[in-house]
Amino acid sequence: MKEELWQAVLAQIQLTTSPANFATWFRNTEITSQKEGKVVVGVPNAFAKEWLENKYGKAIFKILHSLDEEIKEVSYEVRKSGLRILKRAPGSQGLGQVPETGQLEFQEFEIDKETNLNPRYTFENFVVGPFNELAQAAASAAAKNPGQVYNPLFIYGGVGLGKTHLLQAVGNEVIKNFPQRKVKYIPSEKFTAGVVSSIRNREMENFKLKYQTIDVLIIDDIQFLAGKEKTQEEFFHTFNALYEKNRQIVLSSDRPPKAIPALAERLRSRFEGGMIADISYPDYETRIAILKAKCLERKVELQDEVLGYIASNIQRNIRELEGALNRLVAYRRLQNLAPDLEITKSLLKNLISAPSKIVSVKKIIQAVSEFYDLKEKEIISSSRKKEIVKPRQIAMYLLREELKSSFPFIGRKFGGKDHTTAIHAFEKVSKELEKSENLAEEINLIKQRIFSS
Ligand code: ADP
Ligand code: MG
């Protein structure tokens, strides 16, 4: 019960927190007691206690209170022993570090220290629909014949749409079918950190050797290699060494290789030499199917009306879909009462009509800058540099398309430009869109960011 309650809180917090912050502050936290309206949250150290109280205290209280009105007070305490008993896979070493996958790990202890794989991500519990069937089919084929069919396999798509799940499913499936093969899953930030520390400690040779023994190398969120030249170079060598030996390489990214800025040309062409599959947005039927599958998994029944409400309101992010469901499941268990539509609406109020869901000028500019790896200042400057002009025109286009802003308004927002500049930008992008599939795809990916962040 306490566990579920805390999981519901974490699921919620995760939606509004960066993965790094989330992992830093919420790892190894739990509800240690709950009675008479008082909840005590156990944290591993004094620093985390202070941080949670000050930065997250309000949000945590709100969520708890919305799940159970009885809860009137939340306090934090440093747990005496920072270590919990962890179940370890045989052969893995020490308590070590918990791998940082940027995902919410309810069962962190289950993550295999050798492979970094979380056994909860499998093909069996991955729901397939038109939006992800190509990616799923390719992943499944790669898992059946590692290194033989699609190499590298490159999967891309927006936030919370199942990339990590699919990548890890490949790893778990390979281990199941070929227990002797060596599989490694690693988020690209971790790979980068490994390169940096090996260079510092003069252990590059070791680092290389370690990677060359891997049969299936899975690197998540490869877009974070953008601009990291040294890491890209090391990755290129690792890639070639494995590729030549027919070892399977699986990669994910939030965008296709051609849209990753500052990616060495030779890497880009390596990525494009294999299979590229995208994951787009799930349609309504699949969203319902996903919700139903998750209900079964959690052994909870919810009314169709309730599932329909969630599926109609959360369209672009499966993680959010799950977050909403977790909330209802927690409520259901705590109150021993299935939430009806009215209760559901109020439980999901801040999830569904969260202010961050509303598209704004700021959000568009931010999403475009991030996508093209520019500073917001640069986009609204009057620089004529090619790498800035195009993103700026796209931002102007999106302001018009998504917000129906007037051209004079758009001009003003971009450093006091004339409305004719805005019109020109809009027309140019519109025309280009008719001819260029690449551009259409880039703009779609940017929109995903605007709507899902
Ligand atoms: P991404 O890596 O693309 O940001 P994740 O793989 O972390 O997304 O998926 C977010 C959450 O949604 C995970 O809990 C995952 O298990 C779930 N999920 C995503 N796609 C599916 C699917 N097709 N079927 C079932 N669950 C899914
Ligand atoms: Mg992911």
CSV table of C-alpha atoms and ligand atoms in Angstrom, one decimal:
chain,number,residue,atom,x,y,z
A,1,MET,CA,0.0,0.0,0.0
A,2,LYS,CA,2.7,2.5,1.1
A,3,GLU,CA,4.7,1.4,-1.9
A,4,GLU,CA,1.9,1.9,-4.3
A,5,LEU,CA,1.1,5.3,-2.9
A,6,TRP,CA,4.7,6.4,-3.3
A,7,GLN,CA,4.9,4.9,-6.8
A,8,ALA,CA,1.9,7.0,-7.8
A,9,VAL,CA,3.7,10.1,-6.5
A,10,LEU,CA,6.9,9.3,-8.3
A,11,ALA,CA,5.1,8.6,-11.6
A,12,GLN,CA,3.5,12.0,-11.3
A,13,ILE,CA,6.7,13.9,-10.3
A,14,GLN,CA,8.6,12.2,-13.1
A,15,LEU,CA,6.4,13.9,-15.6
A,16,THR,CA,7.6,17.3,-14.6
A,17,THR,CA,11.2,16.6,-13.7
A,18,SER,CA,14.2,16.1,-15.8
A,19,PRO,CA,15.5,12.5,-15.8
A,20,ALA,CA,18.7,13.5,-14.1
A,21,ASN,CA,17.0,15.4,-11.3
A,22,PHE,CA,14.6,12.7,-10.9
A,23,ALA,CA,17.2,10.1,-10.5
A,24,THR,CA,19.3,12.2,-8.2
A,25,TRP,CA,16.6,13.2,-5.7
A,26,PHE,CA,14.1,10.3,-5.8
A,27,ARG,CA,16.3,7.3,-6.0
A,28,ASN,CA,16.1,5.3,-2.8
A,29,THR,CA,13.2,7.2,-1.4
A,30,GLU,CA,10.1,5.5,0.0
A,31,ILE,CA,7.2,6.0,2.4
A,32,THR,CA,8.3,4.6,5.7
A,33,SER,CA,5.1,5.1,7.6
A,34,GLN,CA,1.6,6.4,7.1
A,35,LYS,CA,-0.8,6.7,9.9
A,36,GLU,CA,-3.4,9.2,11.1
A,37,GLY,CA,-3.0,11.4,8.2
A,38,LYS,CA,0.8,11.7,8.6
A,39,VAL,CA,3.1,10.4,5.9
A,40,VAL,CA,6.8,9.9,6.5
A,41,VAL,CA,9.1,9.8,3.5
A,42,GLY,CA,12.4,8.1,4.1
A,43,VAL,CA,15.4,9.5,2.2
A,44,PRO,CA,19.0,8.3,2.0
A,45,ASN,CA,20.7,11.4,3.3
A,46,ALA,CA,20.3,14.9,4.8
A,47,PHE,CA,21.0,16.6,1.6
A,48,ALA,CA,18.1,14.8,-0.1
A,49,LYS,CA,15.9,15.6,2.8
A,50,GLU,CA,16.5,19.3,2.6
A,51,TRP,CA,16.1,19.3,-1.2
A,52,LEU,CA,12.9,17.3,-1.2
A,53,GLU,CA,11.3,19.4,1.6
A,54,ASN,CA,12.1,22.7,-0.1
A,55,LYS,CA,11.9,22.0,-3.7
A,56,TYR,CA,9.4,19.2,-4.0
A,57,GLY,CA,7.5,19.3,-0.7
A,58,LYS,CA,4.5,21.2,-2.0
A,59,ALA,CA,4.1,19.1,-5.1
A,60,ILE,CA,4.5,15.9,-3.1
A,61,PHE,CA,1.9,17.0,-0.6
A,62,LYS,CA,-0.6,18.0,-3.3
A,63,ILE,CA,-0.3,14.7,-5.0
A,64,LEU,CA,-0.6,12.7,-1.8
A,65,HIS,CA,-3.6,14.7,-0.7
A,66,SER,CA,-5.3,14.3,-4.0
A,67,LEU,CA,-5.0,10.6,-3.7
A,68,ASP,CA,-6.1,10.4,-0.2
A,69,GLU,CA,-7.8,13.3,1.5
A,70,GLU,CA,-7.0,12.0,4.9
A,71,ILE,CA,-3.3,12.9,4.4
A,72,LYS,CA,-2.7,16.2,6.1
A,73,GLU,CA,1.0,16.2,6.7
A,74,VAL,CA,4.2,14.9,5.0
A,75,SER,CA,7.5,14.8,6.7
A,76,TYR,CA,10.9,13.6,5.6
A,77,GLU,CA,13.5,11.6,7.6
A,78,VAL,CA,16.9,10.3,6.8
A,79,ARG,CA,16.8,6.5,7.0
A,80,LYS,CA,19.2,5.0,9.4
A,81,SER,CA,20.8,2.6,7.1
A,82,GLY,CA,21.2,4.1,3.6
A,83,LEU,CA,21.5,0.6,2.1
A,84,ARG,CA,18.6,-1.5,1.4
A,85,ILE,CA,18.9,-5.2,0.8
A,86,LEU,CA,19.2,-5.6,-2.9
A,87,LYS,CA,18.5,-8.8,-4.7
A,88,ARG,CA,21.4,-9.5,-6.9
A,89,ALA,CA,21.7,-11.5,-10.0
A,90,PRO,CA,24.3,-14.3,-9.5
A,91,GLY,CA,27.7,-13.3,-10.8
A,92,SER,CA,27.1,-9.6,-10.6
A,93,GLN,CA,29.4,-7.6,-8.4
A,94,GLY,CA,28.8,-5.6,-5.3
A,95,LEU,CA,26.0,-3.2,-4.7
A,96,GLY,CA,27.7,-0.8,-7.1
A,97,GLN,CA,25.8,1.9,-8.8
A,98,VAL,CA,22.3,1.6,-10.0
A,99,PRO,CA,22.3,2.3,-13.7
A,100,GLU,CA,20.8,5.6,-14.7
A,101,THR,CA,18.4,4.9,-17.5
A,102,GLY,CA,16.4,8.1,-17.0
A,103,GLN,CA,13.4,5.9,-16.5
A,104,LEU,CA,11.3,5.4,-13.4
A,105,GLU,CA,12.4,2.2,-12.0
A,106,PHE,CA,9.9,0.8,-9.5
A,107,GLN,CA,12.0,-2.3,-9.2
A,108,GLU,CA,15.5,-0.9,-9.4
A,109,PHE,CA,16.8,-3.9,-7.6
A,110,GLU,CA,15.9,-6.1,-10.5
A,111,ILE,CA,18.2,-4.4,-13.0
A,112,ASP,CA,21.0,-6.7,-14.0
A,113,LYS,CA,24.3,-5.1,-13.2
A,114,GLU,CA,26.1,-6.7,-16.0
A,115,THR,CA,23.7,-6.0,-18.9
A,116,ASN,CA,21.9,-2.9,-17.3
A,117,LEU,CA,18.7,-4.5,-18.5
A,118,ASN,CA,15.5,-4.1,-16.6
A,119,PRO,CA,13.5,-7.4,-17.1
A,120,ARG,CA,10.2,-5.6,-17.0
A,121,TYR,CA,10.7,-4.4,-20.6
A,122,THR,CA,9.8,-7.3,-22.8
A,123,PHE,CA,8.1,-7.9,-26.2
A,124,GLU,CA,5.3,-9.7,-24.4
A,125,ASN,CA,4.2,-6.5,-22.7
A,126,PHE,CA,4.8,-4.2,-25.6
A,127,VAL,CA,1.6,-3.3,-27.3
A,128,VAL,CA,1.8,-3.1,-31.1
A,129,GLY,CA,-0.2,-0.7,-33.3
A,130,PRO,CA,0.2,1.0,-36.6
A,131,PHE,CA,2.3,3.7,-35.0
A,132,ASN,CA,5.1,1.3,-33.9
A,133,GLU,CA,4.7,-1.9,-35.8
A,134,LEU,CA,7.6,-1.4,-38.1
A,135,ALA,CA,9.9,-0.6,-35.2
A,136,GLN,CA,8.6,-3.6,-33.3
A,137,ALA,CA,9.0,-6.0,-36.2
A,138,ALA,CA,12.5,-4.8,-36.9
A,139,ALA,CA,13.5,-5.1,-33.2
A,140,SER,CA,12.0,-8.5,-32.9
A,141,ALA,CA,13.8,-9.7,-36.0
A,142,ALA,CA,17.1,-8.3,-34.7
A,143,ALA,CA,16.5,-10.1,-31.4
A,144,LYS,CA,15.9,-13.4,-33.1
A,145,ASN,CA,19.0,-13.2,-35.3
A,146,PRO,CA,21.4,-10.8,-33.7
A,147,GLY,CA,23.8,-9.2,-36.1
A,148,GLN,CA,22.3,-11.0,-39.1
A,149,VAL,CA,19.3,-8.9,-40.3
A,150,TYR,CA,19.2,-5.3,-39.4
A,151,ASN,CA,22.5,-3.8,-38.4
A,152,PRO,CA,22.6,-1.3,-37.0
A,153,LEU,CA,19.0,-1.0,-36.0
A,154,PHE,CA,18.1,2.6,-35.4
A,155,ILE,CA,14.8,3.5,-33.8
A,156,TYR,CA,13.6,7.0,-33.4
A,157,GLY,CA,10.6,8.9,-32.0
A,158,GLY,CA,9.4,11.4,-29.5
A,159,VAL,CA,9.5,11.3,-25.7
A,160,GLY,CA,7.7,8.6,-23.9
A,161,LEU,CA,6.7,6.6,-26.9
A,162,GLY,CA,8.4,3.3,-26.1
A,163,LYS,CA,12.0,3.6,-27.5
A,164,THR,CA,13.7,2.5,-24.3
A,165,HIS,CA,11.1,-0.3,-23.8
A,166,LEU,CA,11.7,-1.7,-27.2
A,167,LEU,CA,15.5,-1.4,-27.0
A,168,GLN,CA,15.5,-3.2,-23.7
A,169,ALA,CA,13.1,-5.8,-25.0
A,170,VAL,CA,15.7,-6.7,-27.7
A,171,GLY,CA,18.3,-7.2,-25.0
A,172,ASN,CA,16.0,-9.3,-22.8
A,173,GLU,CA,14.9,-11.4,-25.7
A,174,VAL,CA,18.5,-12.1,-26.8
A,175,ILE,CA,19.4,-13.2,-23.3
A,176,LYS,CA,16.4,-15.5,-23.2
A,177,ASN,CA,17.2,-17.1,-26.6
A,178,PHE,CA,21.0,-17.1,-26.4
A,179,PRO,CA,22.0,-17.1,-22.7
A,180,GLN,CA,25.7,-17.2,-23.6
A,181,ARG,CA,25.7,-14.0,-25.5
A,182,LYS,CA,27.0,-10.8,-23.9
A,183,VAL,CA,24.4,-8.0,-24.0
A,184,LYS,CA,24.9,-4.5,-22.9
A,185,TYR,CA,22.4,-1.7,-22.6
A,186,ILE,CA,23.7,1.8,-22.0
A,187,PRO,CA,22.2,5.3,-22.2
A,188,SER,CA,24.4,7.4,-24.4
A,189,GLU,CA,25.2,9.9,-21.5
A,190,LYS,CA,26.7,7.0,-19.7
A,191,PHE,CA,28.7,5.9,-22.6
A,192,THR,CA,30.0,9.5,-22.9
A,193,ALA,CA,30.9,9.5,-19.2
A,194,GLY,CA,32.8,6.3,-19.7
A,195,VAL,CA,34.8,7.7,-22.5
A,196,VAL,CA,35.6,10.8,-20.5
A,197,SER,CA,36.7,9.0,-17.3
A,198,SER,CA,38.7,6.5,-19.3
A,199,ILE,CA,40.6,9.3,-21.0
A,200,ARG,CA,41.2,10.9,-17.7
A,201,ASN,CA,42.4,7.8,-16.0
A,202,ARG,CA,44.4,6.6,-19.0
A,203,GLU,CA,42.3,3.5,-19.4
A,204,MET,CA,41.2,3.9,-22.9
A,205,GLU,CA,42.6,0.6,-24.0
A,206,ASN,CA,40.7,-1.2,-21.3
A,207,PHE,CA,37.5,0.6,-22.2
A,208,LYS,CA,37.9,-0.4,-25.8
A,209,LEU,CA,38.6,-4.0,-25.0
A,210,LYS,CA,35.6,-4.2,-22.7
A,211,TYR,CA,33.3,-3.1,-25.5
A,212,GLN,CA,34.8,-5.4,-28.1
A,213,THR,CA,33.6,-8.5,-26.3
A,214,ILE,CA,30.0,-7.4,-26.5
A,215,ASP,CA,27.6,-9.4,-28.8
A,216,VAL,CA,24.7,-7.0,-28.6
A,217,LEU,CA,25.4,-3.4,-27.9
A,218,ILE,CA,22.3,-1.2,-27.2
A,219,ILE,CA,22.8,2.5,-26.9
A,220,ASP,CA,19.8,4.7,-25.9
A,221,ASP,CA,19.2,8.3,-26.8
A,222,ILE,CA,22.1,8.6,-29.1
A,223,GLN,CA,21.1,12.2,-29.9
A,224,PHE,CA,23.1,13.2,-26.8
A,225,LEU,CA,26.3,12.5,-28.7
A,226,ALA,CA,25.6,15.6,-30.7
A,227,GLY,CA,28.7,17.9,-30.5
A,228,LYS,CA,30.7,15.5,-28.4
A,229,GLU,CA,33.6,14.8,-30.8
A,230,LYS,CA,35.8,12.7,-28.7
A,231,THR,CA,32.9,10.4,-27.7
A,232,GLN,CA,31.8,10.2,-31.3
A,233,GLU,CA,35.2,9.2,-32.4
A,234,GLU,CA,35.4,6.4,-29.8
A,235,PHE,CA,32.0,5.3,-30.6
A,236,PHE,CA,32.9,5.1,-34.3
A,237,HIS,CA,35.8,2.8,-33.5
A,238,THR,CA,33.7,0.6,-31.2
A,239,PHE,CA,30.9,0.6,-33.8
A,240,ASN,CA,33.3,-0.6,-36.5
A,241,ALA,CA,34.9,-3.2,-34.4
A,242,LEU,CA,31.6,-4.7,-33.5
A,243,TYR,CA,30.0,-4.3,-36.9
A,244,GLU,CA,32.9,-6.1,-38.7
A,245,LYS,CA,32.3,-9.0,-36.4
A,246,ASN,CA,28.6,-9.1,-37.1
A,247,ARG,CA,27.7,-8.1,-33.6
A,248,GLN,CA,24.3,-6.5,-33.3
A,249,ILE,CA,24.1,-2.8,-32.6
A,250,VAL,CA,20.8,-1.2,-31.6
A,251,LEU,CA,20.4,2.6,-31.2
A,252,SER,CA,17.6,5.0,-30.4
A,253,SER,CA,17.3,8.7,-30.8
A,254,ASP,CA,14.6,11.3,-30.6
A,255,ARG,CA,15.1,12.1,-34.3
A,256,PRO,CA,16.5,10.5,-37.5
A,257,PRO,CA,20.3,10.5,-38.0
A,258,LYS,CA,20.1,13.2,-40.6
A,259,ALA,CA,18.5,15.6,-38.1
A,260,ILE,CA,21.0,15.1,-35.3
A,261,PRO,CA,23.1,18.3,-35.3
A,262,ALA,CA,26.9,18.1,-35.1
A,263,LEU,CA,27.0,14.4,-35.8
A,264,ALA,CA,30.2,13.4,-37.7
A,265,GLU,CA,29.3,12.5,-41.2
A,266,ARG,CA,30.9,9.1,-41.0
A,267,LEU,CA,28.7,8.2,-38.1
A,268,ARG,CA,25.7,9.5,-39.8
A,269,SER,CA,26.3,7.3,-42.8
A,270,ARG,CA,27.0,4.3,-40.6
A,271,PHE,CA,23.6,4.8,-38.9
A,272,GLU,CA,21.9,5.2,-42.3
A,273,GLY,CA,23.5,2.0,-43.5
A,274,GLY,CA,21.3,-0.1,-41.4
A,275,MET,CA,17.6,-0.2,-40.7
A,276,ILE,CA,15.9,3.0,-39.6
A,277,ALA,CA,12.4,2.7,-38.1
A,278,ASP,CA,10.3,5.3,-36.4
A,279,ILE,CA,7.7,5.3,-33.7
A,280,SER,CA,5.0,7.9,-34.1
A,281,TYR,CA,1.9,8.6,-32.0
A,282,PRO,CA,-0.5,5.8,-30.9
A,283,ASP,CA,-4.0,6.1,-32.3
A,284,TYR,CA,-7.0,6.0,-30.0
A,285,GLU,CA,-7.6,2.2,-30.3
A,286,THR,CA,-4.0,1.5,-29.4
A,287,ARG,CA,-4.1,3.9,-26.5
A,288,ILE,CA,-7.0,2.0,-25.1
A,289,ALA,CA,-5.3,-1.3,-25.8
A,290,ILE,CA,-2.2,-0.1,-23.9
A,291,LEU,CA,-4.4,1.1,-20.9
A,292,LYS,CA,-6.1,-2.3,-20.8
A,293,ALA,CA,-2.9,-4.2,-21.0
A,294,LYS,CA,-1.5,-2.2,-18.1
A,295,CYS,CA,-4.7,-2.7,-16.1
A,296,LEU,CA,-4.3,-6.4,-16.5
A,297,GLU,CA,-0.7,-6.2,-15.5
A,298,ARG,CA,-1.7,-4.4,-12.3
A,299,LYS,CA,-4.7,-6.6,-11.8
A,300,VAL,CA,-7.1,-3.7,-11.6
A,301,GLU,CA,-10.3,-3.2,-13.4
A,302,LEU,CA,-11.4,0.3,-14.5
A,303,GLN,CA,-14.6,1.3,-16.3
A,304,ASP,CA,-14.4,1.7,-20.1
A,305,GLU,CA,-15.7,5.2,-19.7
A,306,VAL,CA,-12.7,6.0,-17.5
A,307,LEU,CA,-10.2,4.5,-19.9
A,308,GLY,CA,-11.9,6.3,-22.8
A,309,TYR,CA,-11.5,9.6,-20.9
A,310,ILE,CA,-7.8,9.0,-20.4
A,311,ALA,CA,-7.2,7.9,-23.9
A,312,SER,CA,-9.0,10.9,-25.4
A,313,ASN,CA,-7.1,13.3,-23.3
A,314,ILE,CA,-3.6,12.0,-23.4
A,315,GLN,CA,-2.6,11.4,-26.9
A,316,ARG,CA,1.1,11.9,-27.4
A,317,ASN,CA,2.9,10.2,-24.6
A,318,ILE,CA,2.6,6.7,-23.4
A,319,ARG,CA,4.5,7.4,-20.2
A,320,GLU,CA,1.9,10.0,-19.4
A,321,LEU,CA,-0.8,7.5,-20.2
A,322,GLU,CA,0.8,5.2,-17.7
A,323,GLY,CA,1.2,8.0,-15.2
A,324,ALA,CA,-2.5,8.7,-15.3
A,325,LEU,CA,-3.3,5.1,-14.9
A,326,ASN,CA,-1.0,4.7,-11.9
A,327,ARG,CA,-2.8,7.5,-10.2
A,328,LEU,CA,-6.2,5.8,-10.6
A,329,VAL,CA,-4.8,2.5,-9.6
A,330,ALA,CA,-3.4,4.0,-6.4
A,331,TYR,CA,-6.7,5.6,-5.7
A,332,ARG,CA,-8.5,2.4,-6.4
A,333,ARG,CA,-6.3,0.5,-3.9
A,334,LEU,CA,-6.3,3.1,-1.2
A,335,GLN,CA,-10.0,3.9,-1.2
A,336,ASN,CA,-11.0,0.4,-2.2
A,337,LEU,CA,-13.2,2.1,-4.7
A,338,ALA,CA,-13.1,2.2,-8.5
A,339,PRO,CA,-12.9,5.8,-9.5
A,340,ASP,CA,-15.9,6.9,-11.7
A,341,LEU,CA,-15.6,9.4,-14.4
A,342,GLU,CA,-16.1,12.4,-12.1
A,343,ILE,CA,-13.4,11.3,-9.7
A,344,THR,CA,-11.1,10.4,-12.6
A,345,LYS,CA,-11.5,13.9,-13.9
A,346,SER,CA,-10.6,15.5,-10.6
A,347,LEU,CA,-7.7,13.1,-10.0
A,348,LEU,CA,-6.2,13.8,-13.4
A,349,LYS,CA,-7.0,17.5,-13.4
A,350,ASN,CA,-3.4,18.7,-13.2
A,351,LEU,CA,-2.2,16.1,-15.5
A,352,ILE,CA,-4.6,16.7,-18.3
A,353,SER,CA,-5.0,20.5,-18.2
A,354,ALA,CA,-1.5,21.1,-16.9
A,355,PRO,CA,-0.5,24.6,-17.9
A,356,SER,CA,2.6,23.2,-19.5
A,357,LYS,CA,0.4,21.5,-22.1
A,358,ILE,CA,-0.7,24.8,-23.5
A,359,VAL,CA,1.3,25.9,-26.5
A,360,SER,CA,2.9,29.2,-26.1
A,361,VAL,CA,5.3,31.4,-28.0
A,362,LYS,CA,8.0,30.7,-25.4
A,363,LYS,CA,7.4,27.0,-25.8
A,364,ILE,CA,7.7,27.0,-29.6
A,365,ILE,CA,10.9,29.1,-29.5
A,366,GLN,CA,12.3,26.9,-26.8
A,367,ALA,CA,11.5,23.7,-28.7
A,368,VAL,CA,12.9,24.9,-32.0
A,369,SER,CA,16.1,26.1,-30.3
A,370,GLU,CA,16.6,22.9,-28.5
A,371,PHE,CA,16.0,20.9,-31.6
A,372,TYR,CA,18.6,22.7,-33.6
A,373,ASP,CA,21.0,23.0,-30.7
A,374,LEU,CA,20.8,26.8,-30.6
A,375,LYS,CA,20.3,29.3,-27.8
A,376,GLU,CA,17.0,31.0,-27.7
A,377,LYS,CA,18.8,34.3,-27.9
A,378,GLU,CA,20.3,33.3,-31.2
A,379,ILE,CA,16.9,32.4,-32.7
A,380,ILE,CA,15.5,35.8,-32.0
A,381,SER,CA,18.6,37.7,-32.9
A,382,SER,CA,19.1,39.2,-36.4
A,383,SER,CA,22.0,36.9,-37.4
A,384,ARG,CA,22.0,36.0,-41.0
A,385,LYS,CA,23.9,32.8,-40.5
A,386,LYS,CA,22.4,29.9,-42.4
A,387,GLU,CA,22.2,27.6,-39.4
A,388,ILE,CA,20.2,30.2,-37.6
A,389,VAL,CA,18.0,31.5,-40.4
A,390,LYS,CA,16.3,28.2,-41.1
A,391,PRO,CA,15.4,27.4,-37.5
A,392,ARG,CA,14.1,31.0,-37.1
A,393,GLN,CA,11.9,30.7,-40.1
A,394,ILE,CA,10.6,27.4,-38.8
A,395,ALA,CA,9.8,29.0,-35.5
A,396,MET,CA,8.0,31.8,-37.2
A,397,TYR,CA,6.1,29.2,-39.3
A,398,LEU,CA,5.0,27.3,-36.1
A,399,LEU,CA,3.9,30.5,-34.4
A,400,ARG,CA,1.6,31.1,-37.3
A,401,GLU,CA,0.4,27.5,-37.7
A,402,GLU,CA,0.0,26.6,-34.1
A,403,LEU,CA,-1.0,29.8,-32.5
A,404,LYS,CA,-2.5,31.7,-35.4
A,405,SER,CA,-0.3,34.7,-34.4
A,406,SER,CA,-0.5,37.7,-36.6
A,407,PHE,CA,2.5,38.5,-38.8
A,408,PRO,CA,3.3,41.8,-37.1
A,409,PHE,CA,3.2,40.0,-33.8
A,410,ILE,CA,5.6,37.3,-35.1
A,411,GLY,CA,7.9,40.0,-36.5
A,412,ARG,CA,8.0,41.7,-33.1
A,413,LYS,CA,8.7,38.5,-31.2
A,414,PHE,CA,11.8,37.9,-33.3
A,415,GLY,CA,13.8,41.0,-32.5
A,416,GLY,CA,11.5,43.6,-33.9
A,417,LYS,CA,11.4,42.4,-37.5
A,418,ASP,CA,9.0,43.7,-40.0
A,419,HIS,CA,5.8,41.8,-40.7
A,420,THR,CA,7.0,41.1,-44.3
A,421,THR,CA,9.9,39.1,-42.9
A,422,ALA,CA,7.4,36.9,-41.0
A,423,ILE,CA,5.2,36.5,-44.1
A,424,HIS,CA,8.3,35.6,-46.1
A,425,ALA,CA,9.3,33.0,-43.5
A,426,PHE,CA,5.9,31.5,-43.4
A,427,GLU,CA,5.6,31.2,-47.1
A,428,LYS,CA,9.0,29.9,-47.6
A,429,VAL,CA,8.6,27.1,-45.1
A,430,SER,CA,5.1,26.3,-46.4
A,431,LYS,CA,6.4,25.9,-49.9
A,432,GLU,CA,9.4,24.0,-48.8
A,433,LEU,CA,7.2,21.6,-46.9
A,434,GLU,CA,5.4,20.6,-50.1
A,435,LYS,CA,8.6,19.4,-51.6
A,436,SER,CA,10.7,18.1,-48.7
A,437,GLU,CA,9.8,15.1,-46.7
A,438,ASN,CA,12.8,15.7,-44.5
A,439,LEU,CA,11.5,19.1,-43.5
A,440,ALA,CA,8.1,17.7,-42.8
A,441,GLU,CA,9.6,15.2,-40.6
A,442,GLU,CA,11.8,17.7,-38.7
A,443,ILE,CA,8.8,19.9,-38.1
A,444,ASN,CA,6.8,16.9,-36.8
A,445,LEU,CA,9.5,16.0,-34.4
A,446,ILE,CA,9.6,19.6,-33.2
A,447,LYS,CA,5.9,19.6,-32.7
A,448,GLN,CA,6.2,16.4,-30.7
A,449,ARG,CA,8.5,18.3,-28.4
A,450,ILE,CA,6.1,21.2,-28.2
A,451,PHE,CA,3.2,19.1,-27.3
A,452,SER,CA,4.9,16.5,-25.1
A,453,SER,CA,7.1,18.5,-22.9
B,1,ADP,P1,10.9,6.6,-24.6
B,1,ADP,O1,12.2,5.8,-24.3
B,1,ADP,O2,10.6,6.6,-26.0
B,1,ADP,O3,10.9,8.0,-24.0
B,1,ADP,P2,9.8,4.6,-22.9
B,1,ADP,O4,10.3,3.3,-23.6
B,1,ADP,O5,10.5,4.9,-21.7
B,1,ADP,O6,9.7,5.8,-23.9
B,1,ADP,O7,8.2,4.4,-22.6
B,1,ADP,C1,7.5,5.1,-21.6
B,1,ADP,C2,6.6,4.2,-20.9
B,1,ADP,O8,5.6,3.7,-21.7
B,1,ADP,C3,7.3,2.9,-20.3
B,1,ADP,O9,6.8,2.7,-19.1
B,1,ADP,C4,7.0,1.9,-21.3
B,1,ADP,O10,6.9,0.6,-20.7
B,1,ADP,C5,5.6,2.3,-21.8
B,1,ADP,N1,5.3,2.0,-23.2
B,1,ADP,C6,5.8,2.6,-24.3
B,1,ADP,N2,5.3,2.0,-25.4
B,1,ADP,C7,4.6,1.0,-25.0
B,1,ADP,C8,3.9,0.0,-25.7
B,1,ADP,N3,3.8,-0.1,-27.1
B,1,ADP,N4,3.2,-1.0,-25.0
B,1,ADP,C9,3.3,-0.9,-23.6
B,1,ADP,N5,3.9,0.0,-22.9
B,1,ADP,C10,4.6,0.9,-23.6
B,2,MG,MG,13.9,6.5,-23.4
